[in-house]
Amino acid sequence: MAKKKFPDLLHPIGGCGFIQFWKLYFNNWPYTLYSLPSRLLSLMAVTFRVPTVFLEKIKHKNAIKLQEVKDGPIFIIGHLRSGTTHLHNLLSQDDQFAFISFSRSLMPLDCLGKLRPARALMKIMMPKNRGMDKVAIGPDTPQEEEFALAALGSVSFLKCLYFPRNIEGYFNSSVLMECMSDEERKSLESAYLYLTKKMTYAHDGKTMLYKNPACTSRMTLLKEIFPNAKFVHIIRNPYEVFPSMMKLWGRMTPSFSWHRSASINYEEMTFAFYERVMKAHLKERQKIPNQDYHEVRFEDLDSNPMSVVNDIYRSLGIEVNKESMVKIGQYIEDQKKYQKNTHQLSDSIKKKLMERWRFALEHWNY
């Protein structure tokens, strides 16, 4: 794990509503002293945004409520570090889709106005890439909607990173949907529907293209909320996923955590989380119609991306637009300069991985 002590000053919790902020704050108390600057700045962000949140709600409430979600959303899913971001960035080049940007995902309550000081601040203070894999980020780049769900007050996997002392409970409720109360389920459904209507409204009715590893075992719930939802599941060699996950914990937890997390065994947690998520996904897959589900391999996406894109469109019945294919092709060319991380595994980790994740190695033929 990284030795960084102080969480990022621009913390996603700063995108919450005022009441939601205090609910989260007291439900997860106490916090480390190191997190005090991050907490204070988040409180300032939440407080100063109260007028803009209120005005946006008044101005757009009826239009958002009446907005129809005719097609999709299309959900890109897969275990963390399996290539969901790369696939999302790739398909986002198609103008028939809309995506939620980084700034809108972090501040979903006040993201429609032309004058957005918080977005301008993000542009100045944000790093140019994600750190653990050097993927470029910015206020307007595609982002996963899980940040928005957390800010809207629903259950969210990201609370595992914000409040790791309660990581097991948040993981069970948000990802596996175990021990999820009726209130929490309604909160997640309401947040997803509101967010999707709002983003569809913001993008003039376009189909939403979401990317969210936390939805890998949520498919049946999402089908209940969005009957026309479609899923693209990306899988990656588990021998690559494990070390990449360990690097993610080392980068993300110190940046986001307001708790002390030194006592967490991240190696064991990585083994357990993957096993539980992927087994749950295999059960969920049996309930999703074939025409609404397509699976791709990261290795195929890496070696022949355009072929994978064509397969996705053909399998899910998505219209092919020549101009969009040109943009996708250009993006593919640009990404040839990108250097992926390389990882090494000890013999003991390899042995443990073969034992714990044998079901995945056999099912996906790795």
mmCIF file of C-alpha atoms in Angstrom:
data_model
loop_
_atom_site.group_PDB
_atom_site.id
_atom_site.type_symbol
_atom_site.label_atom_id
_atom_site.label_comp_id
_atom_site.label_asym_id
_atom_site.label_seq_id
_atom_site.Cartn_x
_atom_site.Cartn_y
_atom_site.Cartn_z
ATOM 1 C CA MET A 1 0.000 0.000 0.000
ATOM 2 C CA ALA A 2 1.059 3.588 -0.650
ATOM 3 C CA LYS A 3 2.485 5.681 2.190
ATOM 4 C CA LYS A 4 0.359 8.719 1.400
ATOM 5 C CA LYS A 5 -1.301 9.995 4.587
ATOM 6 C CA PHE A 6 -3.548 12.846 3.533
ATOM 7 C CA PRO A 7 -6.671 12.203 1.410
ATOM 8 C CA ASP A 8 -7.176 14.334 -1.683
ATOM 9 C CA LEU A 9 -8.538 17.805 -0.959
ATOM 10 C CA LEU A 10 -10.943 17.517 -3.902
ATOM 11 C CA HIS A 11 -12.901 14.628 -2.393
ATOM 12 C CA PRO A 12 -15.990 13.205 -4.181
ATOM 13 C CA ILE A 13 -18.045 13.624 -1.004
ATOM 14 C CA GLY A 14 -17.934 17.346 -1.714
ATOM 15 C CA GLY A 15 -20.457 16.675 -4.491
ATOM 16 C CA CYS A 16 -23.167 15.525 -2.068
ATOM 17 C CA GLY A 17 -26.224 17.447 -1.087
ATOM 18 C CA PHE A 18 -26.088 19.239 2.295
ATOM 19 C CA ILE A 19 -28.318 16.793 4.212
ATOM 20 C CA GLN A 20 -26.772 13.738 2.581
ATOM 21 C CA PHE A 21 -23.295 14.952 3.540
ATOM 22 C CA TRP A 22 -24.152 15.070 7.225
ATOM 23 C CA LYS A 23 -25.863 11.669 7.109
ATOM 24 C CA LEU A 24 -22.736 10.123 5.662
ATOM 25 C CA TYR A 25 -20.539 12.045 8.042
ATOM 26 C CA PHE A 26 -22.171 10.908 11.257
ATOM 27 C CA ASN A 27 -22.939 7.368 10.071
ATOM 28 C CA ASN A 28 -19.211 6.723 9.537
ATOM 29 C CA TRP A 29 -17.673 8.661 12.419
ATOM 30 C CA PRO A 30 -14.910 8.780 13.778
ATOM 31 C CA TYR A 31 -12.228 9.847 11.281
ATOM 32 C CA THR A 32 -8.466 10.213 11.215
ATOM 33 C CA LEU A 33 -6.864 13.555 11.946
ATOM 34 C CA TYR A 34 -5.101 13.322 8.574
ATOM 35 C CA SER A 35 -8.468 13.575 6.836
ATOM 36 C CA LEU A 36 -9.387 16.890 8.502
ATOM 37 C CA PRO A 37 -8.327 19.165 5.574
ATOM 38 C CA SER A 38 -10.248 16.994 3.116
ATOM 39 C CA ARG A 39 -13.302 16.962 5.367
ATOM 40 C CA LEU A 40 -13.260 20.728 5.873
ATOM 41 C CA LEU A 41 -12.928 21.464 2.170
ATOM 42 C CA SER A 42 -15.732 18.989 1.399
ATOM 43 C CA LEU A 43 -17.981 20.703 3.925
ATOM 44 C CA MET A 44 -17.192 24.062 2.318
ATOM 45 C CA ALA A 45 -18.004 22.679 -1.141
ATOM 46 C CA VAL A 46 -21.292 21.210 0.044
ATOM 47 C CA THR A 47 -22.296 24.414 1.857
ATOM 48 C CA PHE A 48 -21.351 26.864 -0.905
ATOM 49 C CA ARG A 49 -23.238 24.758 -3.470
ATOM 50 C CA VAL A 50 -26.565 24.841 -1.627
ATOM 51 C CA PRO A 51 -27.939 27.777 -3.693
ATOM 52 C CA THR A 52 -26.926 26.249 -7.054
ATOM 53 C CA VAL A 53 -28.339 22.853 -6.087
ATOM 54 C CA PHE A 54 -31.622 24.502 -5.099
ATOM 55 C CA LEU A 55 -31.869 26.628 -8.236
ATOM 56 C CA GLU A 56 -31.107 23.706 -10.550
ATOM 57 C CA LYS A 57 -33.760 21.603 -8.867
ATOM 58 C CA ILE A 58 -36.385 24.308 -9.272
ATOM 59 C CA LYS A 59 -35.479 25.058 -12.874
ATOM 60 C CA HIS A 60 -35.251 21.517 -14.257
ATOM 61 C CA LYS A 61 -37.339 19.370 -11.895
ATOM 62 C CA ASN A 62 -40.412 18.984 -14.122
ATOM 63 C CA ALA A 63 -38.457 18.465 -17.338
ATOM 64 C CA ILE A 64 -36.344 15.731 -15.750
ATOM 65 C CA LYS A 65 -39.405 14.054 -14.277
ATOM 66 C CA LEU A 66 -41.124 13.947 -17.682
ATOM 67 C CA GLN A 67 -38.026 12.770 -19.577
ATOM 68 C CA GLU A 68 -38.444 9.341 -21.166
ATOM 69 C CA VAL A 69 -35.720 6.708 -21.273
ATOM 70 C CA LYS A 70 -36.652 4.928 -24.502
ATOM 71 C CA ASP A 71 -33.477 2.947 -25.229
ATOM 72 C CA GLY A 72 -30.837 1.469 -22.978
ATOM 73 C CA PRO A 73 -28.924 2.414 -21.002
ATOM 74 C CA ILE A 74 -26.021 0.353 -22.247
ATOM 75 C CA PHE A 75 -23.930 -0.776 -19.288
ATOM 76 C CA ILE A 76 -20.269 -1.666 -19.658
ATOM 77 C CA ILE A 77 -19.518 -4.004 -16.783
ATOM 78 C CA GLY A 78 -16.684 -6.209 -15.607
ATOM 79 C CA HIS A 79 -14.550 -6.685 -12.526
ATOM 80 C CA LEU A 80 -12.391 -3.746 -11.541
ATOM 81 C CA ARG A 81 -9.188 -3.512 -13.623
ATOM 82 C CA SER A 82 -10.610 -5.607 -16.469
ATOM 83 C CA GLY A 83 -10.626 -2.848 -19.102
ATOM 84 C CA THR A 84 -14.017 -1.215 -18.576
ATOM 85 C CA THR A 85 -12.560 2.293 -18.818
ATOM 86 C CA HIS A 86 -10.788 1.597 -22.096
ATOM 87 C CA LEU A 87 -13.944 0.133 -23.633
ATOM 88 C CA HIS A 88 -16.049 3.011 -22.313
ATOM 89 C CA ASN A 89 -13.706 5.635 -23.756
ATOM 90 C CA LEU A 90 -13.718 3.767 -27.055
ATOM 91 C CA LEU A 91 -17.492 3.476 -27.455
ATOM 92 C CA SER A 92 -17.995 7.034 -26.183
ATOM 93 C CA GLN A 93 -16.557 8.239 -29.490
ATOM 94 C CA ASP A 94 -19.897 7.256 -31.087
ATOM 95 C CA ASP A 95 -22.121 10.355 -31.134
ATOM 96 C CA GLN A 96 -25.327 8.337 -30.839
ATOM 97 C CA PHE A 97 -24.398 7.686 -27.204
ATOM 98 C CA ALA A 98 -24.167 10.057 -24.266
ATOM 99 C CA PHE A 99 -21.924 9.572 -21.249
ATOM 100 C CA ILE A 100 -21.709 11.164 -17.852
ATOM 101 C CA SER A 101 -18.586 13.302 -17.566
ATOM 102 C CA PHE A 102 -16.204 13.364 -14.618
ATOM 103 C CA SER A 103 -17.492 16.690 -13.304
ATOM 104 C CA ARG A 104 -21.149 15.731 -13.659
ATOM 105 C CA SER A 105 -20.617 12.380 -11.992
ATOM 106 C CA LEU A 106 -18.991 14.026 -8.985
ATOM 107 C CA MET A 107 -21.616 16.781 -8.768
ATOM 108 C CA PRO A 108 -24.883 15.344 -10.129
ATOM 109 C CA LEU A 109 -27.114 17.771 -8.226
ATOM 110 C CA ASP A 110 -25.843 20.964 -9.869
ATOM 111 C CA CYS A 111 -24.317 20.005 -13.193
ATOM 112 C CA LEU A 112 -26.567 21.562 -15.852
ATOM 113 C CA GLY A 113 -25.738 25.245 -15.561
ATOM 114 C CA LYS A 114 -23.456 27.055 -18.001
ATOM 115 C CA LEU A 115 -21.580 28.730 -15.149
ATOM 116 C CA ARG A 116 -20.000 25.992 -13.029
ATOM 117 C CA PRO A 117 -17.167 27.297 -10.817
ATOM 118 C CA ALA A 118 -16.556 23.851 -9.319
ATOM 119 C CA ARG A 119 -15.854 22.399 -12.782
ATOM 120 C CA ALA A 120 -13.372 25.198 -13.457
ATOM 121 C CA LEU A 121 -11.651 24.447 -10.127
ATOM 122 C CA MET A 122 -11.466 20.752 -11.018
ATOM 123 C CA LYS A 123 -9.823 21.624 -14.326
ATOM 124 C CA ILE A 124 -7.071 23.472 -12.448
ATOM 125 C CA MET A 125 -6.516 21.088 -9.539
ATOM 126 C CA MET A 126 -7.201 17.642 -11.016
ATOM 127 C CA PRO A 127 -4.266 15.392 -11.970
ATOM 128 C CA LYS A 128 -3.870 14.776 -15.698
ATOM 129 C CA ASN A 129 -4.180 10.995 -15.316
ATOM 130 C CA ARG A 130 -5.445 8.368 -12.868
ATOM 131 C CA GLY A 131 -2.031 7.579 -11.449
ATOM 132 C CA MET A 132 -2.301 3.784 -11.220
ATOM 133 C CA ASP A 133 -2.508 3.314 -15.001
ATOM 134 C CA LYS A 134 -1.776 6.748 -16.539
ATOM 135 C CA VAL A 135 -5.191 6.896 -18.259
ATOM 136 C CA ALA A 136 -5.969 10.548 -19.029
ATOM 137 C CA ILE A 137 -8.747 12.217 -17.026
ATOM 138 C CA GLY A 138 -10.324 15.652 -16.914
ATOM 139 C CA PRO A 139 -13.613 17.354 -15.994
ATOM 140 C CA ASP A 140 -15.175 16.402 -19.347
ATOM 141 C CA THR A 141 -13.824 12.882 -19.861
ATOM 142 C CA PRO A 142 -16.189 9.878 -19.499
ATOM 143 C CA GLN A 143 -16.618 8.675 -15.937
ATOM 144 C CA GLU A 144 -18.492 5.918 -14.165
ATOM 145 C CA GLU A 145 -21.825 6.816 -12.636
ATOM 146 C CA GLU A 146 -21.026 5.219 -9.267
ATOM 147 C CA PHE A 147 -19.653 8.557 -8.045
ATOM 148 C CA ALA A 148 -23.002 10.159 -8.820
ATOM 149 C CA LEU A 149 -24.938 7.406 -7.055
ATOM 150 C CA ALA A 150 -22.844 7.948 -3.927
ATOM 151 C CA ALA A 151 -23.404 11.707 -4.089
ATOM 152 C CA LEU A 152 -27.148 11.199 -4.531
ATOM 153 C CA GLY A 153 -27.296 9.186 -1.337
ATOM 154 C CA SER A 154 -27.783 5.634 -2.585
ATOM 155 C CA VAL A 155 -25.720 2.604 -1.679
ATOM 156 C CA SER A 156 -22.416 2.738 -3.541
ATOM 157 C CA PHE A 157 -19.236 0.695 -3.831
ATOM 158 C CA LEU A 158 -17.213 3.892 -3.498
ATOM 159 C CA LYS A 159 -18.120 4.084 0.169
ATOM 160 C CA CYS A 160 -15.776 1.092 0.548
ATOM 161 C CA LEU A 161 -12.977 3.498 -0.386
ATOM 162 C CA TYR A 162 -14.315 6.495 1.533
ATOM 163 C CA PHE A 163 -14.964 4.544 4.741
ATOM 164 C CA PRO A 164 -12.876 1.336 4.621
ATOM 165 C CA ARG A 165 -13.533 0.521 8.270
ATOM 166 C CA ASN A 166 -17.023 -0.485 7.067
ATOM 167 C CA ILE A 167 -15.819 -1.989 3.792
ATOM 168 C CA GLU A 168 -17.436 -5.405 4.189
ATOM 169 C CA GLY A 169 -20.903 -4.023 4.849
ATOM 170 C CA TYR A 170 -20.759 -1.520 2.002
ATOM 171 C CA PHE A 171 -19.452 -4.162 -0.399
ATOM 172 C CA ASN A 172 -22.189 -6.642 0.492
ATOM 173 C CA SER A 173 -24.984 -4.123 0.097
ATOM 174 C CA SER A 174 -23.787 -2.148 -2.916
ATOM 175 C CA VAL A 175 -22.165 -4.804 -5.104
ATOM 176 C CA LEU A 176 -23.681 -8.128 -4.070
ATOM 177 C CA MET A 177 -26.924 -6.540 -2.844
ATOM 178 C CA GLU A 178 -26.859 -8.820 0.183
ATOM 179 C CA CYS A 179 -28.395 -7.497 3.396
ATOM 180 C CA MET A 180 -29.744 -4.580 1.373
ATOM 181 C CA SER A 181 -32.800 -3.156 3.122
ATOM 182 C CA ASP A 182 -35.951 -2.212 1.219
ATOM 183 C CA GLU A 183 -35.089 1.422 1.870
ATOM 184 C CA GLU A 184 -31.612 1.013 0.399
ATOM 185 C CA ARG A 185 -32.975 -0.802 -2.643
ATOM 186 C CA LYS A 186 -35.507 1.942 -3.285
ATOM 187 C CA SER A 187 -32.763 4.535 -2.831
ATOM 188 C CA LEU A 188 -30.574 2.859 -5.458
ATOM 189 C CA GLU A 189 -33.468 2.481 -7.890
ATOM 190 C CA SER A 190 -34.549 6.083 -7.382
ATOM 191 C CA ALA A 191 -31.013 7.447 -7.777
ATOM 192 C CA TYR A 192 -30.378 5.470 -10.960
ATOM 193 C CA LEU A 193 -33.663 6.499 -12.544
ATOM 194 C CA TYR A 194 -33.217 10.160 -11.594
ATOM 195 C CA LEU A 195 -29.621 10.245 -12.828
ATOM 196 C CA THR A 196 -30.478 8.563 -16.122
ATOM 197 C CA LYS A 197 -33.429 10.843 -16.792
ATOM 198 C CA LYS A 198 -31.323 13.880 -15.939
ATOM 199 C CA MET A 199 -28.418 12.860 -18.183
ATOM 200 C CA THR A 200 -30.785 11.860 -21.002
ATOM 201 C CA TYR A 201 -32.420 15.276 -20.692
ATOM 202 C CA ALA A 202 -29.016 16.986 -20.669
ATOM 203 C CA HIS A 203 -28.035 15.150 -23.873
ATOM 204 C CA ASP A 204 -31.269 15.687 -25.825
ATOM 205 C CA GLY A 205 -32.598 12.164 -25.500
ATOM 206 C CA LYS A 206 -29.489 10.205 -26.488
ATOM 207 C CA THR A 207 -28.965 6.659 -25.216
ATOM 208 C CA MET A 208 -26.819 6.642 -22.078
ATOM 209 C CA LEU A 209 -23.591 4.669 -22.192
ATOM 210 C CA TYR A 210 -22.600 3.816 -18.653
ATOM 211 C CA LYS A 211 -19.463 2.136 -17.307
ATOM 212 C CA ASN A 212 -19.555 0.678 -13.842
ATOM 213 C CA PRO A 213 -17.685 -2.356 -12.443
ATOM 214 C CA ALA A 214 -20.015 -2.288 -9.419
ATOM 215 C CA CYS A 215 -22.885 -3.292 -11.739
ATOM 216 C CA THR A 216 -21.254 -6.595 -12.686
ATOM 217 C CA SER A 217 -23.585 -8.413 -10.293
ATOM 218 C CA ARG A 218 -26.498 -5.930 -10.423
ATOM 219 C CA MET A 219 -27.893 -6.853 -13.844
ATOM 220 C CA THR A 220 -31.281 -8.167 -12.786
ATOM 221 C CA LEU A 221 -31.942 -5.083 -10.655
ATOM 222 C CA LEU A 222 -30.981 -2.813 -13.542
ATOM 223 C CA LYS A 223 -33.297 -4.759 -15.841
ATOM 224 C CA GLU A 224 -36.144 -4.061 -13.430
ATOM 225 C CA ILE A 225 -35.397 -0.337 -13.506
ATOM 226 C CA PHE A 226 -34.624 -0.189 -17.249
ATOM 227 C CA PRO A 227 -36.386 -2.951 -19.226
ATOM 228 C CA ASN A 228 -34.417 -2.008 -22.372
ATOM 229 C CA ALA A 229 -31.019 -2.122 -20.696
ATOM 230 C CA LYS A 230 -28.163 -3.891 -22.475
ATOM 231 C CA PHE A 231 -24.873 -5.137 -21.076
ATOM 232 C CA VAL A 232 -21.348 -5.462 -22.400
ATOM 233 C CA HIS A 233 -19.257 -7.586 -20.057
ATOM 234 C CA ILE A 234 -15.482 -7.427 -20.411
ATOM 235 C CA ILE A 235 -13.262 -10.099 -18.908
ATOM 236 C CA ARG A 236 -9.493 -10.106 -18.451
ATOM 237 C CA ASN A 237 -6.877 -12.651 -17.496
ATOM 238 C CA PRO A 238 -7.133 -13.015 -13.681
ATOM 239 C CA TYR A 239 -3.331 -13.094 -13.498
ATOM 240 C CA GLU A 240 -3.409 -9.487 -14.735
ATOM 241 C CA VAL A 241 -6.419 -8.438 -12.670
ATOM 242 C CA PHE A 242 -4.915 -9.372 -9.304
ATOM 243 C CA PRO A 243 -1.722 -7.217 -9.361
ATOM 244 C CA SER A 244 -3.637 -4.382 -10.990
ATOM 245 C CA MET A 245 -6.186 -4.520 -8.172
ATOM 246 C CA MET A 246 -3.416 -4.364 -5.578
ATOM 247 C CA LYS A 247 -2.076 -1.264 -7.270
ATOM 248 C CA LEU A 248 -5.574 0.260 -7.307
ATOM 249 C CA TRP A 249 -5.990 -0.187 -3.551
ATOM 250 C CA GLY A 250 -2.610 1.446 -3.042
ATOM 251 C CA ARG A 251 -3.604 4.458 -5.141
ATOM 252 C CA MET A 252 -7.288 4.947 -4.377
ATOM 253 C CA THR A 253 -7.649 4.147 -0.684
ATOM 254 C CA PRO A 254 -5.114 6.721 0.590
ATOM 255 C CA SER A 255 -6.619 9.315 -1.750
ATOM 256 C CA PHE A 256 -10.228 8.767 -0.700
ATOM 257 C CA SER A 257 -10.212 7.244 2.787
ATOM 258 C CA TRP A 258 -11.227 9.243 5.829
ATOM 259 C CA HIS A 259 -10.630 6.163 7.987
ATOM 260 C CA ARG A 260 -7.478 4.420 9.102
ATOM 261 C CA SER A 261 -7.094 1.382 6.828
ATOM 262 C CA ALA A 262 -3.723 -0.081 7.869
ATOM 263 C CA SER A 263 -5.358 -3.143 9.437
ATOM 264 C CA ILE A 264 -7.094 -4.257 6.213
ATOM 265 C CA ASN A 265 -5.630 -7.288 4.459
ATOM 266 C CA TYR A 266 -5.971 -6.084 0.868
ATOM 267 C CA GLU A 267 -4.517 -9.256 -0.582
ATOM 268 C CA GLU A 268 -7.178 -11.433 1.011
ATOM 269 C CA MET A 269 -9.850 -8.878 0.215
ATOM 270 C CA THR A 270 -8.894 -8.923 -3.472
ATOM 271 C CA PHE A 271 -9.131 -12.695 -3.623
ATOM 272 C CA ALA A 272 -12.490 -12.738 -1.829
ATOM 273 C CA PHE A 273 -14.080 -9.837 -3.727
ATOM 274 C CA TYR A 274 -13.225 -11.251 -7.152
ATOM 275 C CA GLU A 275 -14.506 -14.677 -6.226
ATOM 276 C CA ARG A 276 -17.806 -13.366 -4.901
ATOM 277 C CA VAL A 277 -18.419 -10.837 -7.686
ATOM 278 C CA MET A 278 -17.676 -13.180 -10.568
ATOM 279 C CA LYS A 279 -19.675 -16.075 -9.155
ATOM 280 C CA ALA A 280 -22.603 -13.711 -8.609
ATOM 281 C CA HIS A 281 -22.246 -12.463 -12.193
ATOM 282 C CA LEU A 282 -22.410 -15.983 -13.602
ATOM 283 C CA LYS A 283 -25.698 -16.526 -11.769
ATOM 284 C CA GLU A 284 -27.056 -13.167 -12.944
ATOM 285 C CA ARG A 285 -26.065 -13.928 -16.532
ATOM 286 C CA GLN A 286 -28.529 -16.799 -16.689
ATOM 287 C CA LYS A 287 -31.420 -14.356 -16.175
ATOM 288 C CA ILE A 288 -30.462 -11.899 -18.949
ATOM 289 C CA PRO A 289 -31.717 -12.471 -22.533
ATOM 290 C CA ASN A 290 -28.948 -13.234 -25.025
ATOM 291 C CA GLN A 291 -29.895 -10.277 -27.225
ATOM 292 C CA ASP A 292 -29.232 -7.920 -24.298
ATOM 293 C CA TYR A 293 -25.832 -9.286 -23.283
ATOM 294 C CA HIS A 294 -22.477 -9.476 -25.010
ATOM 295 C CA GLU A 295 -19.148 -10.575 -23.597
ATOM 296 C CA VAL A 296 -15.712 -9.505 -24.822
ATOM 297 C CA ARG A 297 -12.174 -10.372 -23.796
ATOM 298 C CA PHE A 298 -9.738 -7.618 -22.951
ATOM 299 C CA GLU A 299 -7.042 -9.420 -24.890
ATOM 300 C CA ASP A 300 -9.190 -9.327 -28.050
ATOM 301 C CA LEU A 301 -10.001 -5.665 -27.474
ATOM 302 C CA ASP A 302 -6.304 -4.955 -27.142
ATOM 303 C CA SER A 303 -5.257 -6.869 -30.269
ATOM 304 C CA ASN A 304 -8.186 -6.131 -32.612
ATOM 305 C CA PRO A 305 -10.401 -3.372 -31.165
ATOM 306 C CA MET A 306 -12.413 -2.561 -34.282
ATOM 307 C CA SER A 307 -13.439 -6.187 -34.690
ATOM 308 C CA VAL A 308 -14.612 -6.249 -31.056
ATOM 309 C CA VAL A 309 -16.588 -3.035 -31.562
ATOM 310 C CA ASN A 310 -18.315 -4.461 -34.658
ATOM 311 C CA ASP A 311 -19.188 -7.633 -32.732
ATOM 312 C CA ILE A 312 -20.738 -5.580 -29.914
ATOM 313 C CA TYR A 313 -22.887 -3.565 -32.302
ATOM 314 C CA ARG A 314 -24.005 -6.625 -34.230
ATOM 315 C CA SER A 315 -24.779 -8.687 -31.119
ATOM 316 C CA LEU A 316 -26.782 -5.961 -29.353
ATOM 317 C CA GLY A 317 -28.500 -4.634 -32.466
ATOM 318 C CA ILE A 318 -26.884 -1.197 -32.289
ATOM 319 C CA GLU A 319 -27.029 0.973 -35.386
ATOM 320 C CA VAL A 320 -23.681 1.497 -37.107
ATOM 321 C CA ASN A 321 -22.874 5.062 -38.133
ATOM 322 C CA LYS A 322 -19.979 5.521 -40.579
ATOM 323 C CA GLU A 323 -18.897 8.867 -39.138
ATOM 324 C CA SER A 324 -18.820 7.411 -35.634
ATOM 325 C CA MET A 325 -16.785 4.442 -36.841
ATOM 326 C CA VAL A 326 -14.236 6.884 -38.257
ATOM 327 C CA LYS A 327 -13.992 8.601 -34.850
ATOM 328 C CA ILE A 328 -13.622 5.243 -33.110
ATOM 329 C CA GLY A 329 -10.915 4.294 -35.582
ATOM 330 C CA GLN A 330 -9.045 7.524 -34.901
ATOM 331 C CA TYR A 331 -9.261 6.913 -31.158
ATOM 332 C CA ILE A 332 -7.827 3.436 -31.676
ATOM 333 C CA GLU A 333 -4.904 4.918 -33.593
ATOM 334 C CA ASP A 334 -4.259 7.454 -30.851
ATOM 335 C CA GLN A 335 -4.252 4.726 -28.178
ATOM 336 C CA LYS A 336 -1.446 2.821 -29.900
ATOM 337 C CA LYS A 337 0.934 5.210 -28.126
ATOM 338 C CA TYR A 338 -0.391 4.153 -24.713
ATOM 339 C CA GLN A 339 1.902 1.923 -22.641
ATOM 340 C CA LYS A 340 0.151 -0.569 -20.382
ATOM 341 C CA ASN A 341 1.519 -1.419 -16.951
ATOM 342 C CA THR A 342 3.404 -4.675 -16.548
ATOM 343 C CA HIS A 343 3.024 -6.828 -13.445
ATOM 344 C CA GLN A 344 4.899 -9.617 -11.712
ATOM 345 C CA LEU A 345 3.374 -12.230 -9.412
ATOM 346 C CA SER A 346 5.199 -14.304 -6.821
ATOM 347 C CA ASP A 347 4.924 -18.092 -7.006
ATOM 348 C CA SER A 348 2.893 -18.144 -3.796
ATOM 349 C CA ILE A 349 0.354 -15.668 -5.192
ATOM 350 C CA LYS A 350 0.101 -17.640 -8.442
ATOM 351 C CA LYS A 351 -0.566 -20.832 -6.493
ATOM 352 C CA LYS A 352 -3.210 -19.162 -4.359
ATOM 353 C CA LEU A 353 -4.809 -17.594 -7.421
ATOM 354 C CA MET A 354 -5.038 -20.978 -9.146
ATOM 355 C CA GLU A 355 -6.803 -22.375 -6.101
ATOM 356 C CA ARG A 356 -9.147 -19.498 -5.278
ATOM 357 C CA TRP A 357 -10.011 -18.404 -8.823
ATOM 358 C CA ARG A 358 -9.946 -21.782 -10.543
ATOM 359 C CA PHE A 359 -13.652 -21.431 -11.425
ATOM 360 C CA ALA A 360 -12.900 -18.271 -13.434
ATOM 361 C CA LEU A 361 -9.782 -19.662 -15.093
ATOM 362 C CA GLU A 362 -11.765 -22.683 -16.250
ATOM 363 C CA HIS A 363 -14.973 -20.876 -17.206
ATOM 364 C CA TRP A 364 -13.207 -18.234 -19.328
ATOM 365 C CA ASN A 365 -10.446 -20.564 -20.470
ATOM 366 C CA TYR A 366 -7.424 -18.711 -19.111
#
